CSV table of C-alpha atoms in Angstrom, one decimal:
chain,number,residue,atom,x,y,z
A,1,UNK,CA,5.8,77.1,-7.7
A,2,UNK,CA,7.9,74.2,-6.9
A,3,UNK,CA,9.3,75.3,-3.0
A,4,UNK,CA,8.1,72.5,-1.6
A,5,UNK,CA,10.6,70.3,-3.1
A,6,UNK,CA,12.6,71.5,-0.1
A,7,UNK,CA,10.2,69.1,2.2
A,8,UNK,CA,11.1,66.0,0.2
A,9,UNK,CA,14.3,64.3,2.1
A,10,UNK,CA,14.1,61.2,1.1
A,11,UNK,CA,14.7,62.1,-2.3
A,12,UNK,CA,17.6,64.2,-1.9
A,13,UNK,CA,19.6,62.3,-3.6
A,14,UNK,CA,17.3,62.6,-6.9
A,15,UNK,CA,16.5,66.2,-6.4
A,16,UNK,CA,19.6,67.1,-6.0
A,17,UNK,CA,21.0,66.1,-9.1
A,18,UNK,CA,22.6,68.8,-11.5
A,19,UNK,CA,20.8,67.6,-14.5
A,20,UNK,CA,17.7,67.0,-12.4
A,21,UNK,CA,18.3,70.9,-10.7
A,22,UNK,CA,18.5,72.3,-14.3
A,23,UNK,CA,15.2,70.6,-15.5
A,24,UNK,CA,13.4,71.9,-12.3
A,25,UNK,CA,14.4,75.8,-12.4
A,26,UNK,CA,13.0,75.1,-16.9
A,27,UNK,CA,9.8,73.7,-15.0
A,28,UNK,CA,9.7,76.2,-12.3
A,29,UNK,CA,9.8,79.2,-15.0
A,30,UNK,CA,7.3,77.5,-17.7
A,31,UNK,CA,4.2,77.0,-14.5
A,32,UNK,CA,5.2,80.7,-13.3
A,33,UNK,CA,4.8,81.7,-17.2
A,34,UNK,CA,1.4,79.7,-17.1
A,35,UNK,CA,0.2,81.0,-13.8
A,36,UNK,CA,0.3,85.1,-15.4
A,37,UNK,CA,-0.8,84.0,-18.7
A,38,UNK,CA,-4.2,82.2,-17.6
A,39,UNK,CA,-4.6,84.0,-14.0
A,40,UNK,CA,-8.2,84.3,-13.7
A,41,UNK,CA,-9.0,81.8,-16.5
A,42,UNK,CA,-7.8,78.4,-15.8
A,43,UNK,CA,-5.9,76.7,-12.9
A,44,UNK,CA,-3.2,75.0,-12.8
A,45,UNK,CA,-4.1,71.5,-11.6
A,46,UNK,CA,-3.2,69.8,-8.8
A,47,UNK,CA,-2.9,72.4,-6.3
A,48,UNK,CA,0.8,73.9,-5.6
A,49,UNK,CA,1.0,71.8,-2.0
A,50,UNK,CA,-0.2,68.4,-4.2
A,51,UNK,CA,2.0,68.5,-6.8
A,52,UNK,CA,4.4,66.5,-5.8
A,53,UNK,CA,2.0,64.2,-3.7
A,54,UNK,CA,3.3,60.5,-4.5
A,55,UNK,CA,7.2,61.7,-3.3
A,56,UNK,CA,5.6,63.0,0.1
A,57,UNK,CA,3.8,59.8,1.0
A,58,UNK,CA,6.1,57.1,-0.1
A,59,UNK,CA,10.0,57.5,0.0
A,60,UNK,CA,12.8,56.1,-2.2
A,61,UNK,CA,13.9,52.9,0.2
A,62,UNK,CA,10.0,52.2,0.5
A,63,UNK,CA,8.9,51.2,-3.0
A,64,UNK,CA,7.0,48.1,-3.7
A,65,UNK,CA,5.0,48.8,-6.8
A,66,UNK,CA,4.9,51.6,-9.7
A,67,UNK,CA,1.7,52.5,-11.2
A,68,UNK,CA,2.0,55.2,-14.1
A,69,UNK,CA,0.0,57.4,-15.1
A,70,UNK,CA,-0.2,60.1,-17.8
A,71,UNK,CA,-1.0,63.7,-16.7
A,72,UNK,CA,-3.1,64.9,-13.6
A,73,UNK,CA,-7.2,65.0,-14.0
A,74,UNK,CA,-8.0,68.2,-16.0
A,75,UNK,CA,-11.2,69.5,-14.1
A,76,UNK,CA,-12.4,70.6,-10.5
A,77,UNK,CA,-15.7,70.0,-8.3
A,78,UNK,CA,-17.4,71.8,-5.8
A,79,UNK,CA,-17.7,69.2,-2.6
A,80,UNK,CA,-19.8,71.1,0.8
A,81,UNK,CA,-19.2,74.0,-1.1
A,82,UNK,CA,-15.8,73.8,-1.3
A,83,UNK,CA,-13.7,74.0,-5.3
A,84,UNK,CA,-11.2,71.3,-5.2
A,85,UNK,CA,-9.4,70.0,-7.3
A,86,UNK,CA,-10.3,66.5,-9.4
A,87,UNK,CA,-6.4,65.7,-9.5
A,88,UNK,CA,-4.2,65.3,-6.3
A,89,UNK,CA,-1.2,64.0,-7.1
A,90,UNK,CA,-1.7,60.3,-7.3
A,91,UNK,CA,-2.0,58.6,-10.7
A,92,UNK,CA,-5.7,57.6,-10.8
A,93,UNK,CA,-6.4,58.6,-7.6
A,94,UNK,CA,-9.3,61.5,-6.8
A,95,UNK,CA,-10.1,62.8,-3.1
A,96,UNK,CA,-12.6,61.7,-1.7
A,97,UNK,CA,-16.2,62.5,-1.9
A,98,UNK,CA,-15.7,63.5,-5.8
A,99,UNK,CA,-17.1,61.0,-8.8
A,100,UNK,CA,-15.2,57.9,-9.6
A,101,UNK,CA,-13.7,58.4,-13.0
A,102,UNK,CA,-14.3,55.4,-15.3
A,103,UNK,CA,-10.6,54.7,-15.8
A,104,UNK,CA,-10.4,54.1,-12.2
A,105,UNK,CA,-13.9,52.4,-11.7
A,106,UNK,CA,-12.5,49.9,-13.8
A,107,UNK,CA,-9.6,49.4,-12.2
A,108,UNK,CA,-11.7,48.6,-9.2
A,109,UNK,CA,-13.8,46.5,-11.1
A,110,UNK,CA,-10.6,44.5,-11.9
A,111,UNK,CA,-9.7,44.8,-8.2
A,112,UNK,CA,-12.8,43.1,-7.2
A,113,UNK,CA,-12.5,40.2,-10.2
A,114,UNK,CA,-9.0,39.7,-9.4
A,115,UNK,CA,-8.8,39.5,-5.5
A,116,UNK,CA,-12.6,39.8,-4.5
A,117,UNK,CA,-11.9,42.7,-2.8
A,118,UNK,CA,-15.5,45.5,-2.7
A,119,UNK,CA,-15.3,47.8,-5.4
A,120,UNK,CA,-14.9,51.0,-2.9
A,121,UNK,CA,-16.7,53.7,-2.7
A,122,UNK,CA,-14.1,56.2,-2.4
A,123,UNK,CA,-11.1,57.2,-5.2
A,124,UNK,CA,-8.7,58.0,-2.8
A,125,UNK,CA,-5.7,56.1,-3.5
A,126,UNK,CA,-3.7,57.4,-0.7
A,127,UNK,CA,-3.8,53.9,1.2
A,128,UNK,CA,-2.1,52.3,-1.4
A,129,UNK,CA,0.6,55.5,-1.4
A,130,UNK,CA,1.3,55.0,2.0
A,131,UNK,CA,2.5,51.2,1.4
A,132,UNK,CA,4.5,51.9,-1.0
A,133,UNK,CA,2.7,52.3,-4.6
A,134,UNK,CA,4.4,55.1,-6.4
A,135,UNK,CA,1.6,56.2,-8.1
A,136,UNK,CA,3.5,58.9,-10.7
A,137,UNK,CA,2.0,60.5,-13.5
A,138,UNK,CA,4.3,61.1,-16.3
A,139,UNK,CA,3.5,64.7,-16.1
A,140,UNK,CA,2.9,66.7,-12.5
A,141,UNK,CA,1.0,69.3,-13.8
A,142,UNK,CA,-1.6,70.6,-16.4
A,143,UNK,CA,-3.4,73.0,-17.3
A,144,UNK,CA,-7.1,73.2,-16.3
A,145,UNK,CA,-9.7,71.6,-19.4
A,146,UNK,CA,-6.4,70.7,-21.4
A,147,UNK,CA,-5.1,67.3,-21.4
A,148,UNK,CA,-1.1,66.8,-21.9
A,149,UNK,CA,-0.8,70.9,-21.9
A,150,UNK,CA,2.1,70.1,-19.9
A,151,UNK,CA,3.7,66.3,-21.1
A,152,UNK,CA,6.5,68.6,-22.9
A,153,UNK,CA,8.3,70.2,-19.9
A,154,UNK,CA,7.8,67.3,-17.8
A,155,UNK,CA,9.1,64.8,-20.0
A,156,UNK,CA,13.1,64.6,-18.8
A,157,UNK,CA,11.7,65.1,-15.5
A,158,UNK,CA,9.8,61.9,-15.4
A,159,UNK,CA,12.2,59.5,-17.4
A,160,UNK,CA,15.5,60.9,-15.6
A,161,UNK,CA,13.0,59.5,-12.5
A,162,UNK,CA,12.2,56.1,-14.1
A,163,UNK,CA,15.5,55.5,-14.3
A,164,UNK,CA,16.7,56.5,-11.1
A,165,UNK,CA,13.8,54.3,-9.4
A,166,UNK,CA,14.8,51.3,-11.3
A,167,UNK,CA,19.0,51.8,-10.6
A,168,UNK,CA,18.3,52.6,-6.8
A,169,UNK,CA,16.2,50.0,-6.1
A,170,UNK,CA,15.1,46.1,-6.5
A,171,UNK,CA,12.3,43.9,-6.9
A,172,UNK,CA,9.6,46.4,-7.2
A,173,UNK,CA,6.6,46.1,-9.8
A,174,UNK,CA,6.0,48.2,-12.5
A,175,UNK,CA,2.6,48.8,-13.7
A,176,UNK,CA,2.3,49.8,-17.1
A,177,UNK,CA,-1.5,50.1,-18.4
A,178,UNK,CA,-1.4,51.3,-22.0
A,179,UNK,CA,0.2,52.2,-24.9
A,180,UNK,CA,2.0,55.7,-23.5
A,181,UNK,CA,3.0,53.5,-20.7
A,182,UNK,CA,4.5,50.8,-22.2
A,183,UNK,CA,6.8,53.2,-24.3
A,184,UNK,CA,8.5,54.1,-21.1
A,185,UNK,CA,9.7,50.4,-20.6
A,186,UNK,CA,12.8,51.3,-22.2
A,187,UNK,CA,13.9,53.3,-19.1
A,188,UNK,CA,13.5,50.7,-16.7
A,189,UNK,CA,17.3,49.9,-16.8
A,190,UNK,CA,17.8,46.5,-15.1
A,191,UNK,CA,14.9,44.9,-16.1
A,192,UNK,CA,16.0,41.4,-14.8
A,193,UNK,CA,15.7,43.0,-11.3
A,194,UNK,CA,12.5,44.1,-10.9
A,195,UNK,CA,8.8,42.3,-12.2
A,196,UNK,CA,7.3,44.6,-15.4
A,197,UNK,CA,3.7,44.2,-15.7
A,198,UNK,CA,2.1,45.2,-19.1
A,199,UNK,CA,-1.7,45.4,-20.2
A,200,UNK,CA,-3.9,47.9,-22.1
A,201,UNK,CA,-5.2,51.2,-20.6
A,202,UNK,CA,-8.4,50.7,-18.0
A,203,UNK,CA,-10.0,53.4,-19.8
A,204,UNK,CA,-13.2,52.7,-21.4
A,205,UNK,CA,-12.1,52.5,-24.7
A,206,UNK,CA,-9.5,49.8,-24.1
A,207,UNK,CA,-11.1,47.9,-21.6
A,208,UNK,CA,-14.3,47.2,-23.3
A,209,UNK,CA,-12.2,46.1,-26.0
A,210,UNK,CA,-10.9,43.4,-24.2
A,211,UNK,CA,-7.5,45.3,-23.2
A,212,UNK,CA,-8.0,45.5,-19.2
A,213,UNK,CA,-10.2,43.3,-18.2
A,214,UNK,CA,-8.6,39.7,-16.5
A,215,UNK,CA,-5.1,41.2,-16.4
A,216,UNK,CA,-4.5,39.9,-12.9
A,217,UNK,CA,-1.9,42.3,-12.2
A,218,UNK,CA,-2.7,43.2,-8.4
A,219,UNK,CA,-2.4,39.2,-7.7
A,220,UNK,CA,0.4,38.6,-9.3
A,221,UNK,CA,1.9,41.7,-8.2
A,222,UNK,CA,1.4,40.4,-4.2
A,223,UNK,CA,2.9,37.1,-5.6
A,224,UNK,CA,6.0,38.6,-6.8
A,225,UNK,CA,6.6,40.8,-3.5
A,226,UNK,CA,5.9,37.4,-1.1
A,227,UNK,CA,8.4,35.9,-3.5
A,228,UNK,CA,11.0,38.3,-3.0
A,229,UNK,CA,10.2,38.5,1.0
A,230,UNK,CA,8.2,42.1,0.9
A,231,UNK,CA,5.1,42.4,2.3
A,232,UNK,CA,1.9,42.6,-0.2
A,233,UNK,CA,-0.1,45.4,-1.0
A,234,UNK,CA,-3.6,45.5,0.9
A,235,UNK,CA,-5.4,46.7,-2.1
A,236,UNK,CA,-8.4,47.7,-0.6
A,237,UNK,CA,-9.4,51.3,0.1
């Protein structure tokens, strides 16, 4: 299941780890349990080659901004006739030509108030990957229709990896949008060296509660990197 880690470099020095090496081979052997139990009845969302999107498209040394996320999207469409997969990788992000989800329509919506930037058209978030938004969900895997079936086995995974972001690098952003997300502050270790960024959840339910909406955060995120001589992130897609 998890082979491709072998096309992931720039992250040797994460991967690599014992204690990281041990958590993998627990993963590794809970999806291959999952794949024989619900063969035929649910997938395993994202797709094998997209699981660990976010490491392929933006390395260690070239991290500007962290946006987390919770687990992968839970459901698939059929685009030209083609089943693909809602999730892809990317926090938030879907591929094109599939349905905006709400949480990330309103993200957009903040986009456009914040920066007046056109609410796009496509949820394809792979332009801000590419620059150097780490957009990790807390869990890189889940099980088809069932939200968080996975959080358990990825857990270590993904705070071992806060961590290591945080210690191995400096003045990047951290995005955290939500309750779940803000717990994880914690494991940003040397917070006086990077910006942390807090705000409710851009779900629905928080944002029409006043939660989301006039957070600023993709501003003052492009603030902080001029600040600290980094190039800003062109937010638009």
């Amino acid at each position: 299941m998890l082979k491709q880690i072998t096309d992931l470099n720039e992250w040797d020095g994460f991967f690599k780890l014992p204690h990281i090496q041990t958590e993998l081979n627990t993963i590794d052997e809970f999806l291959q349990k999952e794949h024989k139990e619900f063969d035929g009845y649910f997938d395993i969302f994202p797709y094998e080659n997209q699981i660990f999107n976010c490491f392929k498209l933006c390395s260690l040394n070239t991290i500007k901004v962290v946006v987390l996320g919770q687990d992968p999207y839970i459901n698939k469409f059929t685009i030209d006739d083609v089943v693909t997969s809602q999730a892809m990788g990317l926090s938030f992000s879907v591929p094109n030509g599939i349905k905006i989800p709400p949480s990330l329509d309103n993200i957009f919506k903040e986009l456009h108030t914040d920066l007046d930037i056109s609410i796009p058209k496509s949820g394809d978030l792979t332009k801000w990957a590419t620059q150097g938004v780490f957009l990790l969900n807390c869990s890189l895997t889940v099980r088809e229709g069932s939200s968080n079936s996975h959080k358990k086995v990825w857990k270590t995974f993904s705070q071992e990896l806060l961590k290591y972001i945080s210690e191995n690098t400096s003045n990047v952003v951290f995005l955290l949008w939500g309750g779940d997300a803000k717990t994880k502050k914690k494991l940003i270790t040397n917070q006086n060296n990077h910006l942390i960024l807090e705000s409710g959840h851009p779900s629905p339910l928080s944002a029409n509660k006043g939660h989301w909406f006039g957070n600023k955060h993709f501003s003052k995120t492009n603030t902080y990197l001029s600040e600290h001589d980094k190039v800003p992130i062109d937010w638009s897609i």
